[in-house]
Short mmCIF file of C-alpha atoms in Angstrom, two decimals:
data_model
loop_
_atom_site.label_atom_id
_atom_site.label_comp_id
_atom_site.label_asym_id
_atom_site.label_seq_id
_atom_site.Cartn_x
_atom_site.Cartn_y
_atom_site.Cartn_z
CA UNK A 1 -36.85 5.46 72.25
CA UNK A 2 -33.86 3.59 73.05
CA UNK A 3 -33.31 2.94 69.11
CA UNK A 4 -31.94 -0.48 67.94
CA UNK A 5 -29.67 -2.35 70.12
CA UNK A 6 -27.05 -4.64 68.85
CA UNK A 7 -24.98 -6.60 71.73
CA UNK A 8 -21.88 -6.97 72.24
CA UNK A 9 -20.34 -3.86 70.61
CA UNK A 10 -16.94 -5.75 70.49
CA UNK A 11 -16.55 -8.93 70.07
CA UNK A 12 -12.47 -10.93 69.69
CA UNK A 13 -12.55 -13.93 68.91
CA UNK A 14 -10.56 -17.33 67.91
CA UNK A 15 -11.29 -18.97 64.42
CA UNK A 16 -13.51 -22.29 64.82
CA UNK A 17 -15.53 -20.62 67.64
CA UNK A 18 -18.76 -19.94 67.50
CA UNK A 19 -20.02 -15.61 67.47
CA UNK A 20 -23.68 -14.97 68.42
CA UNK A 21 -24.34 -11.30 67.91
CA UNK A 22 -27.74 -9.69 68.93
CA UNK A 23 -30.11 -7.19 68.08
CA UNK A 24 -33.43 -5.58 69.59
CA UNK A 25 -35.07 -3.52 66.72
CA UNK A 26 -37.43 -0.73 67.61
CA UNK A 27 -40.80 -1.30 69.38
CA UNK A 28 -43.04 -1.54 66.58
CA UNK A 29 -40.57 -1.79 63.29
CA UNK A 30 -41.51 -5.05 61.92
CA UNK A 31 -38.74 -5.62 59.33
CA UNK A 32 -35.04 -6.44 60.46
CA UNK A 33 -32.43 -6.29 58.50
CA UNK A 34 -28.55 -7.82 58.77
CA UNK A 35 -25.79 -6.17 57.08
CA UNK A 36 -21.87 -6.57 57.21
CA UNK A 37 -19.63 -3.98 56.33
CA UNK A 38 -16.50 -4.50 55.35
CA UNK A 39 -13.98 -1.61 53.28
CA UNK A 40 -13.46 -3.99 50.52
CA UNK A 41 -17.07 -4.85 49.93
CA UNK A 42 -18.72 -1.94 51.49
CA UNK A 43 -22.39 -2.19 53.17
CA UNK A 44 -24.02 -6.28 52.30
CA UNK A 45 -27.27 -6.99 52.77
CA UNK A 46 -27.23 -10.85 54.55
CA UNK A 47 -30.81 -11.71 55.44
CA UNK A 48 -34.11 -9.77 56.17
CA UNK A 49 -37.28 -10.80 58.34
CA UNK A 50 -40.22 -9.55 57.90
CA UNK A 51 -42.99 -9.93 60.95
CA UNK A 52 -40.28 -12.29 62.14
CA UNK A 53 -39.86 -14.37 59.09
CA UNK A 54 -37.04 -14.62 56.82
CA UNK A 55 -37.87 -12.92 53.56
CA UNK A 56 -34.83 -12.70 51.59
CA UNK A 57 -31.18 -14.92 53.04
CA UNK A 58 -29.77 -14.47 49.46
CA UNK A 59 -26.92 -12.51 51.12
CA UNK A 60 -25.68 -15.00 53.89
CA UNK A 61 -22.15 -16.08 52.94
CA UNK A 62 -22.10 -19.83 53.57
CA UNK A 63 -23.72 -22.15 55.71
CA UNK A 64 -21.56 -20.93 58.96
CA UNK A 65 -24.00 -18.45 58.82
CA UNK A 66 -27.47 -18.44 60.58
CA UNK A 67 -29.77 -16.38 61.73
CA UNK A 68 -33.07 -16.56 63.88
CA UNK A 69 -36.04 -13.92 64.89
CA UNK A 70 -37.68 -15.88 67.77
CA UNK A 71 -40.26 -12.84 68.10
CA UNK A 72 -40.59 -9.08 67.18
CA UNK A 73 -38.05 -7.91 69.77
CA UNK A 74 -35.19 -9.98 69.33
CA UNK A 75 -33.18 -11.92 66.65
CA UNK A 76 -29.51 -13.63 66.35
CA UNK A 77 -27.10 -13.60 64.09
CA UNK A 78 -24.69 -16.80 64.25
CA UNK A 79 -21.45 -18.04 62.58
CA UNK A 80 -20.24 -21.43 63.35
CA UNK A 81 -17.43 -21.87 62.99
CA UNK A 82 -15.94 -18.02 62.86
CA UNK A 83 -13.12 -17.35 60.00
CA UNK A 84 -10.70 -14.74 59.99
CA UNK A 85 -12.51 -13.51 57.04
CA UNK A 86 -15.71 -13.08 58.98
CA UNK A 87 -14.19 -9.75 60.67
CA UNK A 88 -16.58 -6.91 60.02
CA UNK A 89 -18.57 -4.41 61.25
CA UNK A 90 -22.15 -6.51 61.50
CA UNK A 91 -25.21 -4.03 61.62
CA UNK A 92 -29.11 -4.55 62.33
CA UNK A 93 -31.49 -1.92 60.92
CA UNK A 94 -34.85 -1.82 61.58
CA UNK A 95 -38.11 -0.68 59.70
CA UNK A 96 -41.89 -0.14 59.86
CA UNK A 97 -43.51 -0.95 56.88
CA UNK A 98 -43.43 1.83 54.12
CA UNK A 99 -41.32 4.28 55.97
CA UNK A 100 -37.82 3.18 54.91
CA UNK A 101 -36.20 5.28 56.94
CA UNK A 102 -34.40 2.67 58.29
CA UNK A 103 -32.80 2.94 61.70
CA UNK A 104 -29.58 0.98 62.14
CA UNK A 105 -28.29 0.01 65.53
CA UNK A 106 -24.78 0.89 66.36
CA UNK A 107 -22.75 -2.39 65.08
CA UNK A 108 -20.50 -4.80 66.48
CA UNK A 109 -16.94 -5.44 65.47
CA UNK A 110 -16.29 -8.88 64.87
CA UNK A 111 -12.18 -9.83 64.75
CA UNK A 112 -11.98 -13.41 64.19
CA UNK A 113 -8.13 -14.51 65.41
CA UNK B 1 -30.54 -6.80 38.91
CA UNK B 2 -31.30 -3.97 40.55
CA UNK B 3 -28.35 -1.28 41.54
CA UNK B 4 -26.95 1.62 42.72
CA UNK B 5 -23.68 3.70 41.78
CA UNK B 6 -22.22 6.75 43.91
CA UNK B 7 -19.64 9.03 42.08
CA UNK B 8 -17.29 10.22 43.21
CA UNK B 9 -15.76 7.22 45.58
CA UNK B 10 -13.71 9.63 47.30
CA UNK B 11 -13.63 13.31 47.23
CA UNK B 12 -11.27 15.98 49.51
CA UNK B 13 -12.11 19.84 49.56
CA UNK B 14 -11.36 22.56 52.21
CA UNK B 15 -13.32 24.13 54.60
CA UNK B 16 -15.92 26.19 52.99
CA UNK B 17 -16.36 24.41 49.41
CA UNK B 18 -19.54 23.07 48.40
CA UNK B 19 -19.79 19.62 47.55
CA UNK B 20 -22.19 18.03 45.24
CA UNK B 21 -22.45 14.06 45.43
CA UNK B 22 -23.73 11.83 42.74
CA UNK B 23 -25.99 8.56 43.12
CA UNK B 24 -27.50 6.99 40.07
CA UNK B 25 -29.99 3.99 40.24
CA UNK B 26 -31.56 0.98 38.36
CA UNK B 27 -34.22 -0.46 40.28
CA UNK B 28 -37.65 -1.90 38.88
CA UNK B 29 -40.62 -0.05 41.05
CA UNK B 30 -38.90 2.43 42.26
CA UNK B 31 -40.50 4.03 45.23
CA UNK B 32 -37.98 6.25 47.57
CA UNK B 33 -34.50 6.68 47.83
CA UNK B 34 -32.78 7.19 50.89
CA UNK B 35 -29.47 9.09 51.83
CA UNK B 36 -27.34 8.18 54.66
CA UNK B 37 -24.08 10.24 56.29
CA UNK B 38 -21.76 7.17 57.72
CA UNK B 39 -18.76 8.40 60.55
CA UNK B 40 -17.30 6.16 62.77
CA UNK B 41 -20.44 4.61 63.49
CA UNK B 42 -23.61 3.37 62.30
CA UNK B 43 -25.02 4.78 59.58
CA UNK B 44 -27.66 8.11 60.22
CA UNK B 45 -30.31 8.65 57.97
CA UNK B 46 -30.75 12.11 56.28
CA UNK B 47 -33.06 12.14 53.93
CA UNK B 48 -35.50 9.83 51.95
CA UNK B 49 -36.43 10.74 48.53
CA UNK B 50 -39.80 10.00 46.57
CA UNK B 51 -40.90 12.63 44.20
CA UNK B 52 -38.96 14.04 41.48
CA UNK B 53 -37.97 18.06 41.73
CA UNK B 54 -38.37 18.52 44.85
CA UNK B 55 -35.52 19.62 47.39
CA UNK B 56 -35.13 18.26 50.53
CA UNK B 57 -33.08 20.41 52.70
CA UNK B 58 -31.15 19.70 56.66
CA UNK B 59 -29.22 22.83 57.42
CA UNK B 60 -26.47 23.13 55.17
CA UNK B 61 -27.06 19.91 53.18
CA UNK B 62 -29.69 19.37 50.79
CA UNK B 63 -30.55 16.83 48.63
CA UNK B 64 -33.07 16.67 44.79
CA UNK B 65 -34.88 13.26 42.84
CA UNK B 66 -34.69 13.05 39.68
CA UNK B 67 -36.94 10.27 38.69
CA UNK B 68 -36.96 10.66 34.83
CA UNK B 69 -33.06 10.34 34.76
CA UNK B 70 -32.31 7.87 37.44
CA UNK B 71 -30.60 10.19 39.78
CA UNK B 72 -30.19 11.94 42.90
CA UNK B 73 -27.62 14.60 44.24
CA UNK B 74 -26.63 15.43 47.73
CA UNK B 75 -25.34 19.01 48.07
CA UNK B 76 -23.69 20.29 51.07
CA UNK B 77 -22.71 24.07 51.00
CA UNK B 78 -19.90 25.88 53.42
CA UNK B 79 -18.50 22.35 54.18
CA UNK B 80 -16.71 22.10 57.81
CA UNK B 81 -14.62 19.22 58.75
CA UNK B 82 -17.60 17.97 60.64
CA UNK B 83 -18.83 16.89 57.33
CA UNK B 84 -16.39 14.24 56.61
CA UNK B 85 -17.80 10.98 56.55
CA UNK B 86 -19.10 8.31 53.69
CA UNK B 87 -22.18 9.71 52.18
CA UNK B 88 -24.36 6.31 51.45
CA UNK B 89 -26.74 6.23 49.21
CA UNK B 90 -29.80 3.14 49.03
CA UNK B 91 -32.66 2.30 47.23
CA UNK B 92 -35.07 -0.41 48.36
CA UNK B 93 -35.33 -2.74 46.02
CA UNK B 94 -38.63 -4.35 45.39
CA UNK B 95 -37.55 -7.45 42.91
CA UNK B 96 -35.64 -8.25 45.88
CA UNK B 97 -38.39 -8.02 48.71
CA UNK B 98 -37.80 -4.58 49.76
CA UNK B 99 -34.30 -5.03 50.81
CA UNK B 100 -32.06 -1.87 50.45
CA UNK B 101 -29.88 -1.52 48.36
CA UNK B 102 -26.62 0.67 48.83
CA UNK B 103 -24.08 2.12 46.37
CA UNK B 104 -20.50 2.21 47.51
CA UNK B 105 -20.65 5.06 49.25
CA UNK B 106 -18.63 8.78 48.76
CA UNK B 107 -15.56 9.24 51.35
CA UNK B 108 -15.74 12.81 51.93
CA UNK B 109 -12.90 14.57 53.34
CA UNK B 110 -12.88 18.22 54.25
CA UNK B 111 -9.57 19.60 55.28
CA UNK B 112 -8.90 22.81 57.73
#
């Protein structure tokens, strides 16, 4: 098992672009979860799908901020346009139903410029 | 609103000392709670948490629920700088469709 893959691991970029990061959960896990991490604010929750729809988007910052799960094996996370303050460590976890052992992918570092 | 406090925020021993880590929770339907060892990287799950009393135990690091009191503990014994890391805890919260939620995490720091 390959484990969750998040894509790109690095990512440098100016402010006003536009940052797509990427995640494949685990074959089978059918929640996926978002999270930033930052040292001021720690580990943040931004959205969560469930069977590929959004559940809870309580979390998401600010309308730069979108996210899409086309289908079980692959969802986005977007900002549009990218702020300085939008540098982070951005994680996707993964679950299967009751077993919250939840399996988080290995992050990309977003510096916005 | 549900949440979830670690104690210490930051703790530094040597070599050898035993560490004991606090986490204490408020969460409506409370089901597990999970414990997660954070390095450089993405965060590793150690152990998850559902009954009261009973110890869960990894090598050197162990961890106990204690549902009547709204706590959990993570020990680790004969620390080794290996063990330095932030110590997460989470609890999924149910008022909030199952999300997790995380306390600030312990930054343990075990010197030579």
């Amino acid at each position: 098992d390959a484990g969750v893959i998040q894509s790109p691991r690095h990512e440098v970029t100016e402010m006003g672009q536009e940052v797509t990061l990427r995640c494949k959960p685990i074959s089978g896990h059918n929640s996926l979860f978002w999270y930033r991490q930052t040292m001021m604010r720690g580990l943040e929750l931004l959205i969560y799908f469930n069977n590929n729809v959004p559940i809870d988007d309580s979390g998401m910052p600010e309308d730069r901020f979108s996210a899409k799960m086309p289908n079980a094996s692959f969802s986005t996370l977007k900002i549009q346009p990218s702020e300085p303050r939008d540098s982070a460590v951005y994680f996707c976890a993964s679950s299967f139903g009751e077993n919250y052992g939840y399996t988080f992918g290995s992050g990309t570092r977003l510096t916005v410029v | 609103e549900d949440k979830v406090v670690q104690s210490p925020l930051s703790l530094v021993v040597h070599e050898g000392d035993t560490v004991t880590l606090n986490c204490s929770y408020e969460v409506t339907n409370f089901r597990s709670l999970l414990w997660y060892k954070q390095e450089k990287k993405a965060p590793t799950f150690l152990f998850m948490l559902t009954s009261s009393g009973i110890e869960k135990k990894s090598g050197r690091l162990s961890s106990i629920l204690d549902k009547k009191e709204l706590f959990s503990i993570l020990n680790i014994t004969a620390t080794q700088t290996g063990d330095s890391a932030i110590y997460l805890c989470a609890v999924p919260s149910y008022n909030q469709g199952g999300k997790l939620i995380f306390g600030q995490g312990t930054e343990l720091s075990v010197k030579p």
